[in-house]
PDB file of C-alpha atoms in Angstrom:
ATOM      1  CA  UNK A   1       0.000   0.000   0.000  1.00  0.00           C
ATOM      2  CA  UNK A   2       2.754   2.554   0.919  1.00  0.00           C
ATOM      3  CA  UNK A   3       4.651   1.711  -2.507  1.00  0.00           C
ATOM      4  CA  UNK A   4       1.677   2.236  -4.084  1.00  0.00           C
ATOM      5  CA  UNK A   5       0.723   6.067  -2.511  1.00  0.00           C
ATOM      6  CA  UNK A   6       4.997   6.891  -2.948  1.00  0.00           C
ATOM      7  CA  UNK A   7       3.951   6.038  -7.131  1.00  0.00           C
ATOM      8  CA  UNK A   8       1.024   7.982  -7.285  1.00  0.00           C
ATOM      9  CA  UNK A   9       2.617  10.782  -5.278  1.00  0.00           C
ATOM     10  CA  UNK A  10       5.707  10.790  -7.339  1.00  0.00           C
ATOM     11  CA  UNK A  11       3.489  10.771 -10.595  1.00  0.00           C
ATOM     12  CA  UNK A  12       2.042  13.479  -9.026  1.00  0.00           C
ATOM     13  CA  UNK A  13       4.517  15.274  -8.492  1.00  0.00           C
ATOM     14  CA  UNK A  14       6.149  15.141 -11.579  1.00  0.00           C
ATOM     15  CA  UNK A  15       2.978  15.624 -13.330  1.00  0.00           C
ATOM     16  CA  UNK A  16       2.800  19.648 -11.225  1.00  0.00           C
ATOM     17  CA  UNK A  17       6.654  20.372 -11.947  1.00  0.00           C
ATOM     18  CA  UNK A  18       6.514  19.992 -16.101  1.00  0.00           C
ATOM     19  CA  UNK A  19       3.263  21.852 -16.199  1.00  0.00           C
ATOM     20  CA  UNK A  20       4.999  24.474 -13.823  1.00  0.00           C
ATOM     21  CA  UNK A  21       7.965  24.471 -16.134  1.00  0.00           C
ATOM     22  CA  UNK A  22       5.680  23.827 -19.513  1.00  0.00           C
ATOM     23  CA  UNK A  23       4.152  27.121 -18.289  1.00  0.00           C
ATOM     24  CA  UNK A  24       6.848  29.083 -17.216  1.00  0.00           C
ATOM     25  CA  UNK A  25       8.604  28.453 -20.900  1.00  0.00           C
ATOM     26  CA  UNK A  26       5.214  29.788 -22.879  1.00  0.00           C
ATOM     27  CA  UNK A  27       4.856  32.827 -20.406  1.00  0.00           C
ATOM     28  CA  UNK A  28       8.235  33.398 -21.240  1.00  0.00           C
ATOM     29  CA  UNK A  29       8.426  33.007 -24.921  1.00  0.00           C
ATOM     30  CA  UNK A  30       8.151  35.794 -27.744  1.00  0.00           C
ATOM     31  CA  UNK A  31       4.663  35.460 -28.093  1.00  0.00           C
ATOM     32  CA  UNK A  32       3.689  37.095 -24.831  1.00  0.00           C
ATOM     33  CA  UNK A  33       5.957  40.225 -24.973  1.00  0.00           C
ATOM     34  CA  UNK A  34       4.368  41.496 -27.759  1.00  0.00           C
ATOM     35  CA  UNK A  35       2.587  44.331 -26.880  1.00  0.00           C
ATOM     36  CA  UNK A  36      -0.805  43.090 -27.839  1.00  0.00           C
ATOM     37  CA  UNK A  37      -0.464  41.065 -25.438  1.00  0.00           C
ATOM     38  CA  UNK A  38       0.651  43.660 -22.769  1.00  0.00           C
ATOM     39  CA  UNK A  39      -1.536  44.665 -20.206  1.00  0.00           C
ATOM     40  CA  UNK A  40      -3.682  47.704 -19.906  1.00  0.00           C
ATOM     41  CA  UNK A  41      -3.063  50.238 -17.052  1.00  0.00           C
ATOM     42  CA  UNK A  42      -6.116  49.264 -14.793  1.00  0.00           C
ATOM     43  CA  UNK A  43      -6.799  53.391 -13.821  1.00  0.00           C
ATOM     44  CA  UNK A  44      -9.731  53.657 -10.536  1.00  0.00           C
ATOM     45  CA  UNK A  45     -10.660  50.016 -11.218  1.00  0.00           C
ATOM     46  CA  UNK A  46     -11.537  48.938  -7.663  1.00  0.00           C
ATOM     47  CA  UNK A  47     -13.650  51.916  -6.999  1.00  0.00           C
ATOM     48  CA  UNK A  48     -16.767  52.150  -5.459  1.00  0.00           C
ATOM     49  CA  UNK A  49     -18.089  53.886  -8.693  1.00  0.00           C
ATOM     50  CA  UNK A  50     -16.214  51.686 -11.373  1.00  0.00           C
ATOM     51  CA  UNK A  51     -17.644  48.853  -9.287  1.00  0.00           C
ATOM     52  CA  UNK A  52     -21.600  50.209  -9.397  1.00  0.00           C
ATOM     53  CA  UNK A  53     -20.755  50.640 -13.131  1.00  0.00           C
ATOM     54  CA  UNK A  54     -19.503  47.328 -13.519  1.00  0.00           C
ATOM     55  CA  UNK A  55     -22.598  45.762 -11.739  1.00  0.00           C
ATOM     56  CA  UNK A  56     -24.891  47.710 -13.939  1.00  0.00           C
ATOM     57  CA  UNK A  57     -22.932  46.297 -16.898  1.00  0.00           C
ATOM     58  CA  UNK A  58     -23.941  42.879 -15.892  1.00  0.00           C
ATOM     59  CA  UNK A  59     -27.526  43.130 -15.216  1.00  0.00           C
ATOM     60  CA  UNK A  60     -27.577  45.162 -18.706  1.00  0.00           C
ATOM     61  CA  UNK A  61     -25.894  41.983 -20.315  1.00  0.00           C
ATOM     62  CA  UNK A  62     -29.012  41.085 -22.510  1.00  0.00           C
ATOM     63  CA  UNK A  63     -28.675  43.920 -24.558  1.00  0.00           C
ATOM     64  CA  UNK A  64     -25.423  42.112 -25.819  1.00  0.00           C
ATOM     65  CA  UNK A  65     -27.591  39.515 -27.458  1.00  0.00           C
ATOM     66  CA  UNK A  66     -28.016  39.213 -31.286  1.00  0.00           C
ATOM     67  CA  UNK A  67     -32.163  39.513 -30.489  1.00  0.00           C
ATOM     68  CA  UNK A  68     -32.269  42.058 -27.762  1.00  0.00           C
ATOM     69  CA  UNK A  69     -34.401  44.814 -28.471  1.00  0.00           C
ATOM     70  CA  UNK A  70     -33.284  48.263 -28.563  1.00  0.00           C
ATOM     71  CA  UNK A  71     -34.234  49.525 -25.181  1.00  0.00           C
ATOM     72  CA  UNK A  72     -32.071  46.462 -23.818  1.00  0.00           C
ATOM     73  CA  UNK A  73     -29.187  47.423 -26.457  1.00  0.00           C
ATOM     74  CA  UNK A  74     -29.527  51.452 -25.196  1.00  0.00           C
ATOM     75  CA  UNK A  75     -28.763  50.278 -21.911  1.00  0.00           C
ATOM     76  CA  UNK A  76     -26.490  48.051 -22.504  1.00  0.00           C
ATOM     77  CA  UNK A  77     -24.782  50.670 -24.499  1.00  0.00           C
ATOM     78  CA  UNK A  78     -25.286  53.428 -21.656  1.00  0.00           C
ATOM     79  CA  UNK A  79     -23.740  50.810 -19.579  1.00  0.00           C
ATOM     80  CA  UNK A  80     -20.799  49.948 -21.541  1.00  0.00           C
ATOM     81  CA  UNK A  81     -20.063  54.034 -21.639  1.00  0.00           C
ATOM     82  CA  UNK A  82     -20.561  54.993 -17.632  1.00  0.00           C
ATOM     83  CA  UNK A  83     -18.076  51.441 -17.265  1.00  0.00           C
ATOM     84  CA  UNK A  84     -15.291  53.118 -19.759  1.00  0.00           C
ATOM     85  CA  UNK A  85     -16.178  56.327 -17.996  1.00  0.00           C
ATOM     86  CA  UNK A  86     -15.780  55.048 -13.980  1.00  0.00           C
ATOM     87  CA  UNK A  87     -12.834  52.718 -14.314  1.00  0.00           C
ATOM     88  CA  UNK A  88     -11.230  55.327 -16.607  1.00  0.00           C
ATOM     89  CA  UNK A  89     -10.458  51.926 -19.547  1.00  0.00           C
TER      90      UNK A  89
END
């Protein structure tokens, strides 16, 4: 029984340490440090108002949808725009 849990640990193991290092290698290749890639500076994100915003985004979601209606799409829109405007994206 003990053999068998040191195999399965050591598979384990092994299994975590090349995805680690599998990972670290395409994080570090030249794909990544392109700059589309780059992140964006993040501005008042965290905010009390950039988080309302972001709430309202949400609940507005179904205006996203290929058959929302317009009202849905205007608020989704209005949304989108007081989002951009509150986290300063």
């Amino acid at each position: 029984m003990a053999r068998w849990t040191v195999c399965w640990l050591a598979l384990i193991v092994s299994l975590t340490f090349a995805s680690y290092i599998g990972t670290n290698s395409l994080v570090a290749s030249d794909a990544f440090q392109r700059s589309e890639y780059a992140m964006l500076p993040l501005g008042q994100l965290g905010s009390a108002t950039c988080t309302r915003a972001t709430r309202n985004l949400v609940s507005a979601g179904d205006g996203s949808a290929a058959t929302a209606s317009a009202e849905q799409r205007d608020a989704y829109d209005r949304a989108v725009a007081a989002v951009l405007a509150a986290c300063n994206a």
